[in-house]
Amino acid sequence: MIISPSVLAMDYSRMKEQMEEVNASQAEWLHFDVMDGHYVPNLSFGPDLLRGFDKLSDLVMDVHLMVEQPHMFIKPFVDAGADIITVHEEVLHDYERVMEMLEYIHSFGVKAGLAINPMTDVRRLQAYLKHCDLFLIMCVEPGYGGQPFRPASLSKIKKLRGWIDNTGSKALISVDGGIKFETGRDCVLAGTDVLVAGSYVFKDDIGKAVDTLVHCADRTQADKADS
Ligand code: DX5
Ligand code: ZN
C-alpha cells in the first residue's frame, strides 16, 4: 500500500522536522495540493515550495493541481521536482482537451493523473484507462483538509478497479480526503492502491499513523479495530 501524506496538513511552523519524520516513515509518496483560489475556494502552494520539499526528501512528489489553468503550471512543477502531476477532469471536461493535457504532462517524462470530485460520475474516467498513470478519487469536496469521508466514493473505486483489471490498464487508484484507519481500510478493500492522508497523518505521531495506514487492511489490524 502506497501512502501519500498531504503537505496541506503539516504544521507550517515545524515543516522541516515533520518532513524528517515523514522520510523516516513508510510513506513512499508526498502529496502536494496546489489551489488557485478559483477552482477551489482556497490558496495553497506554488512550485517554489515544492522545490524546497524536493531538496528535503527522496519521496515521489505527487502533485495535485486544483487550478483553473493547469497548462500554465505543468512545466514549473516539473522543474521544481514533480514526479506525478494530476489534473481535474472537471476543468478540462472535453475528451480532446483531457488527452492533450495527459500527453503534455507525459512529454516532460513525468506521470499523469486524472482526478474527479465527489459529484462527478466515475464513468467520465473510463475513456482514459490506457492513457493515465493514476486516477485520483476525491472523497471530499476539494479545497480543505479535515472533512469527513463520503462513503459513496467506495462504489466508484470498485467500478474503476473492475475496469482497470479487465482492460489490463496499468493505472493506479488513489483516494484523497477523509482518509483515516477505517475509511482507508474500506478504500483498500474496494481496490485502492494509494491512500492520500493529511490530518490523520500529521495530527500526532507521523510514523505510527503511516504504519497504521500501510497495514489498515491486514487481518490482524482489522481484528484489532473491531475488538
Ligand atoms: C483536499 C486535498 C486533500 C487534503 C486531504 O482538497 O486535496 O489532499 O489534504 O486532507 P484530509 O486527509 O485531512 O482529508
Ligand atoms: Zn489532494
Tab-separated table of C-alpha atoms and ligand atoms in Angstrom:
chain	number	residue	atom	x	y	z
A	1	MET	CA	0.000	0.000	0.000
A	2	ILE	CA	1.369	3.371	-1.017
A	3	ILE	CA	0.813	6.192	1.476
A	4	SER	CA	0.991	9.791	0.282
A	5	PRO	CA	0.939	12.197	3.261
A	6	SER	CA	-0.596	15.538	2.309
A	7	VAL	CA	1.625	18.561	2.978
A	8	LEU	CA	-1.540	20.662	3.374
A	9	ALA	CA	-1.986	19.304	6.909
A	10	MET	CA	1.576	19.933	8.086
A	11	ASP	CA	2.336	22.220	11.000
A	12	TYR	CA	3.922	25.040	8.989
A	13	SER	CA	5.990	26.162	11.967
A	14	ARG	CA	7.712	22.720	12.020
A	15	MET	CA	7.889	21.729	8.366
A	16	LYS	CA	11.496	20.550	8.254
A	17	GLU	CA	11.146	18.499	11.412
A	18	GLN	CA	7.890	16.926	10.211
A	19	MET	CA	9.431	16.213	6.813
A	20	GLU	CA	12.208	14.272	8.547
A	21	GLU	CA	9.531	12.225	10.324
A	22	VAL	CA	7.797	11.544	7.014
A	23	ASN	CA	11.128	10.494	5.472
A	24	ALA	CA	11.687	8.063	8.331
A	25	SER	CA	8.164	6.614	7.966
A	26	GLN	CA	6.914	4.021	5.488
A	27	ALA	CA	5.436	6.717	3.249
A	28	GLU	CA	6.584	6.382	-0.378
A	29	TRP	CA	4.961	9.488	-1.857
A	30	LEU	CA	4.371	13.085	-0.729
A	31	HIS	CA	1.067	14.701	-1.760
A	32	PHE	CA	1.236	18.342	-2.715
A	33	ASP	CA	-2.105	20.177	-3.041
A	34	VAL	CA	-1.992	23.174	-5.353
A	35	MET	CA	-5.008	25.505	-5.035
A	36	ASP	CA	-5.536	28.710	-7.013
A	37	GLY	CA	-8.494	30.366	-5.243
A	38	HIS	CA	-10.614	29.905	-8.404
A	39	TYR	CA	-11.167	26.211	-8.981
A	40	VAL	CA	-11.364	25.797	-5.203
A	41	PRO	CA	-12.067	28.496	-2.612
A	42	ASN	CA	-8.613	28.311	-1.051
A	43	LEU	CA	-4.992	29.166	-1.838
A	44	SER	CA	-2.055	26.912	-1.094
A	45	PHE	CA	1.406	26.453	-2.620
A	46	GLY	CA	3.366	27.203	-5.748
A	47	PRO	CA	6.343	25.427	-7.342
A	48	ASP	CA	8.976	27.143	-5.156
A	49	LEU	CA	7.683	25.389	-2.076
A	50	LEU	CA	7.764	22.031	-3.884
A	51	ARG	CA	11.391	22.704	-4.809
A	52	GLY	CA	12.160	23.083	-1.100
A	53	PHE	CA	10.434	19.800	-0.225
A	54	ASP	CA	12.181	18.040	-3.083
A	55	LYS	CA	15.514	19.035	-1.532
A	56	LEU	CA	14.452	17.608	1.822
A	57	SER	CA	13.125	14.293	0.571
A	58	ASP	CA	13.585	11.432	-1.891
A	59	LEU	CA	9.880	10.592	-1.838
A	60	VAL	CA	7.830	10.555	-5.027
A	61	MET	CA	6.413	14.082	-5.407
A	62	ASP	CA	2.689	13.615	-6.069
A	63	VAL	CA	1.320	16.970	-7.255
A	64	HIS	CA	-2.463	17.503	-7.236
A	65	LEU	CA	-3.435	20.575	-9.266
A	66	MET	CA	-6.765	22.080	-8.162
A	67	VAL	CA	-6.476	25.011	-10.550
A	68	GLU	CA	-8.455	26.532	-13.440
A	69	GLN	CA	-5.414	26.812	-15.716
A	70	PRO	CA	-3.406	23.603	-15.265
A	71	HIS	CA	-1.478	24.060	-18.531
A	72	MET	CA	0.284	27.109	-17.092
A	73	PHE	CA	1.636	25.162	-14.111
A	74	ILE	CA	2.835	21.854	-15.571
A	75	LYS	CA	6.362	22.919	-16.572
A	76	PRO	CA	7.021	24.982	-13.415
A	77	PHE	CA	6.067	21.999	-11.241
A	78	VAL	CA	8.100	19.557	-13.339
A	79	ASP	CA	11.113	21.872	-12.999
A	80	ALA	CA	10.503	22.035	-9.245
A	81	GLY	CA	10.629	18.236	-8.861
A	82	ALA	CA	7.162	16.809	-9.563
A	83	ASP	CA	7.130	13.075	-10.381
A	84	ILE	CA	3.366	12.777	-10.880
A	85	ILE	CA	1.015	15.579	-11.906
A	86	THR	CA	-2.729	15.121	-11.513
A	87	VAL	CA	-5.266	17.455	-13.100
A	88	HIS	CA	-9.047	17.593	-12.654
A	89	GLU	CA	-11.311	16.144	-15.312
A	90	GLU	CA	-13.935	18.815	-14.496
A	91	VAL	CA	-11.528	21.592	-15.510
A	92	LEU	CA	-10.921	20.118	-18.978
A	93	HIS	CA	-14.126	18.171	-19.474
A	94	ASP	CA	-13.783	17.548	-23.188
A	95	TYR	CA	-12.076	14.294	-24.340
A	96	GLU	CA	-9.625	16.023	-26.717
A	97	ARG	CA	-8.590	18.548	-24.059
A	98	VAL	CA	-8.036	15.830	-21.463
A	99	MET	CA	-5.967	13.779	-23.918
A	100	GLU	CA	-3.875	16.814	-24.886
A	101	MET	CA	-3.216	17.564	-21.231
A	102	LEU	CA	-2.182	13.962	-20.463
A	103	GLU	CA	0.161	13.993	-23.469
A	104	TYR	CA	1.573	17.365	-22.427
A	105	ILE	CA	2.323	16.076	-18.915
A	106	HIS	CA	3.879	12.892	-20.350
A	107	SER	CA	6.051	14.969	-22.718
A	108	PHE	CA	8.088	16.062	-19.678
A	109	GLY	CA	8.749	12.456	-18.693
A	110	VAL	CA	6.545	12.563	-15.585
A	111	LYS	CA	3.472	10.517	-14.760
A	112	ALA	CA	-0.009	11.892	-15.473
A	113	GLY	CA	-3.070	11.580	-13.260
A	114	LEU	CA	-6.732	12.477	-13.608
A	115	ALA	CA	-8.894	13.456	-10.618
A	116	ILE	CA	-12.663	13.600	-10.151
A	117	ASN	CA	-14.737	15.320	-7.468
A	118	PRO	CA	-17.425	13.586	-5.387
A	119	MET	CA	-20.243	14.828	-7.650
A	120	THR	CA	-18.559	13.667	-10.882
A	121	ASP	CA	-19.607	10.373	-12.443
A	122	VAL	CA	-16.770	7.824	-12.373
A	123	ARG	CA	-17.668	6.820	-15.953
A	124	ARG	CA	-16.020	10.064	-17.063
A	125	LEU	CA	-12.682	8.322	-16.376
A	126	GLN	CA	-13.408	5.272	-18.499
A	127	ALA	CA	-12.058	6.734	-21.758
A	128	TYR	CA	-8.630	7.295	-20.198
A	129	LEU	CA	-7.888	3.849	-18.739
A	130	LYS	CA	-4.966	3.306	-21.107
A	131	HIS	CA	-3.733	6.915	-21.022
A	132	CYS	CA	-3.396	7.698	-17.323
A	133	ASP	CA	-0.890	6.534	-14.741
A	134	LEU	CA	-3.124	7.495	-11.840
A	135	PHE	CA	-6.796	8.092	-11.108
A	136	LEU	CA	-7.489	10.240	-8.067
A	137	ILE	CA	-10.910	9.798	-6.498
A	138	MET	CA	-11.756	12.799	-4.341
A	139	CYS	CA	-13.677	11.585	-1.289
A	140	VAL	CA	-14.451	15.166	-0.114
A	141	GLU	CA	-15.089	18.406	-1.980
A	142	PRO	CA	-11.616	19.727	-2.821
A	143	GLY	CA	-10.308	22.816	-1.058
A	144	TYR	CA	-9.777	21.937	2.586
A	145	GLY	CA	-8.342	19.170	4.706
A	146	GLY	CA	-10.123	17.622	7.677
A	147	GLN	CA	-13.527	16.974	6.034
A	148	PRO	CA	-15.478	13.723	6.544
A	149	PHE	CA	-15.096	10.904	4.010
A	150	ARG	CA	-18.019	10.391	1.634
A	151	PRO	CA	-18.946	6.679	1.580
A	152	ALA	CA	-20.330	6.952	-1.976
A	153	SER	CA	-16.671	7.049	-3.066
A	154	LEU	CA	-16.386	3.305	-2.415
A	155	SER	CA	-18.614	2.257	-5.296
A	156	LYS	CA	-16.568	4.491	-7.631
A	157	ILE	CA	-13.367	2.754	-6.537
A	158	LYS	CA	-14.901	-0.695	-7.074
A	159	LYS	CA	-16.091	0.202	-10.587
A	160	LEU	CA	-12.728	1.689	-11.518
A	161	ARG	CA	-10.885	-1.347	-10.095
A	162	GLY	CA	-13.003	-3.620	-12.278
A	163	TRP	CA	-12.335	-1.595	-15.440
A	164	ILE	CA	-8.600	-1.409	-14.741
A	165	ASP	CA	-8.336	-5.144	-14.097
A	166	ASN	CA	-10.456	-6.044	-17.128
A	167	THR	CA	-8.575	-3.855	-19.587
A	168	GLY	CA	-5.032	-4.504	-18.387
A	169	SER	CA	-4.633	-0.782	-17.613
A	170	LYS	CA	-1.552	-0.055	-15.509
A	171	ALA	CA	-3.173	2.929	-13.781
A	172	LEU	CA	-3.129	3.197	-10.015
A	173	ILE	CA	-6.151	4.268	-7.998
A	174	SER	CA	-5.580	6.912	-5.345
A	175	VAL	CA	-8.105	8.282	-2.834
A	176	ASP	CA	-7.969	11.722	-1.274
A	177	GLY	CA	-9.988	13.243	1.558
A	178	GLY	CA	-11.126	11.962	4.944
A	179	ILE	CA	-8.706	9.016	4.967
A	180	LYS	CA	-8.005	7.511	8.381
A	181	PHE	CA	-7.852	3.916	9.630
A	182	GLU	CA	-11.448	2.789	8.932
A	183	THR	CA	-12.004	4.742	5.721
A	184	GLY	CA	-8.543	3.766	4.478
A	185	ARG	CA	-9.340	0.106	5.110
A	186	ASP	CA	-12.656	0.397	3.245
A	187	CYS	CA	-10.889	2.027	0.284
A	188	VAL	CA	-8.154	-0.614	0.205
A	189	LEU	CA	-10.741	-3.406	0.310
A	190	ALA	CA	-12.579	-1.661	-2.555
A	191	GLY	CA	-9.407	-1.718	-4.671
A	192	THR	CA	-7.357	1.402	-3.950
A	193	ASP	CA	-3.574	1.405	-4.465
A	194	VAL	CA	-2.687	4.764	-2.879
A	195	LEU	CA	-4.011	6.461	0.254
A	196	VAL	CA	-3.569	10.239	0.468
A	197	ALA	CA	-3.950	11.411	4.045
A	198	GLY	CA	-3.461	14.806	5.630
A	199	SER	CA	-4.964	15.469	9.039
A	200	TYR	CA	-4.773	11.801	10.105
A	201	VAL	CA	-1.028	11.589	9.407
A	202	PHE	CA	0.000	14.956	10.858
A	203	LYS	CA	-2.147	15.049	13.971
A	204	ASP	CA	0.359	13.293	16.254
A	205	ASP	CA	2.906	10.501	15.671
A	206	ILE	CA	3.549	10.596	11.904
A	207	GLY	CA	5.427	7.281	11.660
A	208	LYS	CA	2.750	5.432	13.601
A	209	ALA	CA	-0.124	6.922	11.585
A	210	VAL	CA	1.568	5.980	8.291
A	211	ASP	CA	2.267	2.478	9.608
A	212	THR	CA	-1.400	2.072	10.568
A	213	LEU	CA	-2.495	3.096	7.078
A	214	VAL	CA	0.021	0.780	5.380
A	215	HIS	CA	-1.481	-2.135	7.291
A	216	CYS	CA	-5.093	-0.929	7.563
A	217	ALA	CA	-6.490	-3.831	5.583
A	218	ASP	CA	-4.330	-6.546	7.171
A	219	ARG	CA	-6.284	-9.171	9.016
A	220	THR	CA	-4.772	-8.527	12.452
A	221	GLN	CA	-5.191	-4.759	12.196
A	222	ALA	CA	-8.804	-5.134	11.132
A	223	ASP	CA	-9.485	-7.551	14.008
A	224	LYS	CA	-7.858	-5.137	16.469
A	225	ALA	CA	-10.043	-2.307	15.258
A	226	ASP	CA	-13.189	-4.458	15.504
A	227	SER	CA	-12.459	-5.643	19.047
B	1	DX5	C1	-8.365	18.476	-0.273
B	1	DX5	C2	-6.991	17.954	-0.599
B	1	DX5	C3	-6.522	16.832	0.243
B	1	DX5	C4	-6.398	17.121	1.708
B	1	DX5	C5	-6.796	15.880	2.442
B	1	DX5	O1	-8.763	19.400	-1.234
B	1	DX5	O2	-6.917	17.539	-1.957
B	1	DX5	O3	-5.294	16.279	-0.256
B	1	DX5	O4	-5.109	17.485	2.101
B	1	DX5	O5	-6.871	16.177	3.792
B	1	DX5	P1	-7.503	15.177	4.856
B	1	DX5	O6	-6.738	13.900	4.779
B	1	DX5	O7	-7.319	15.907	6.132
B	1	DX5	O8	-8.946	14.992	4.480
B	2	ZN	ZN	-5.106	16.384	-2.762
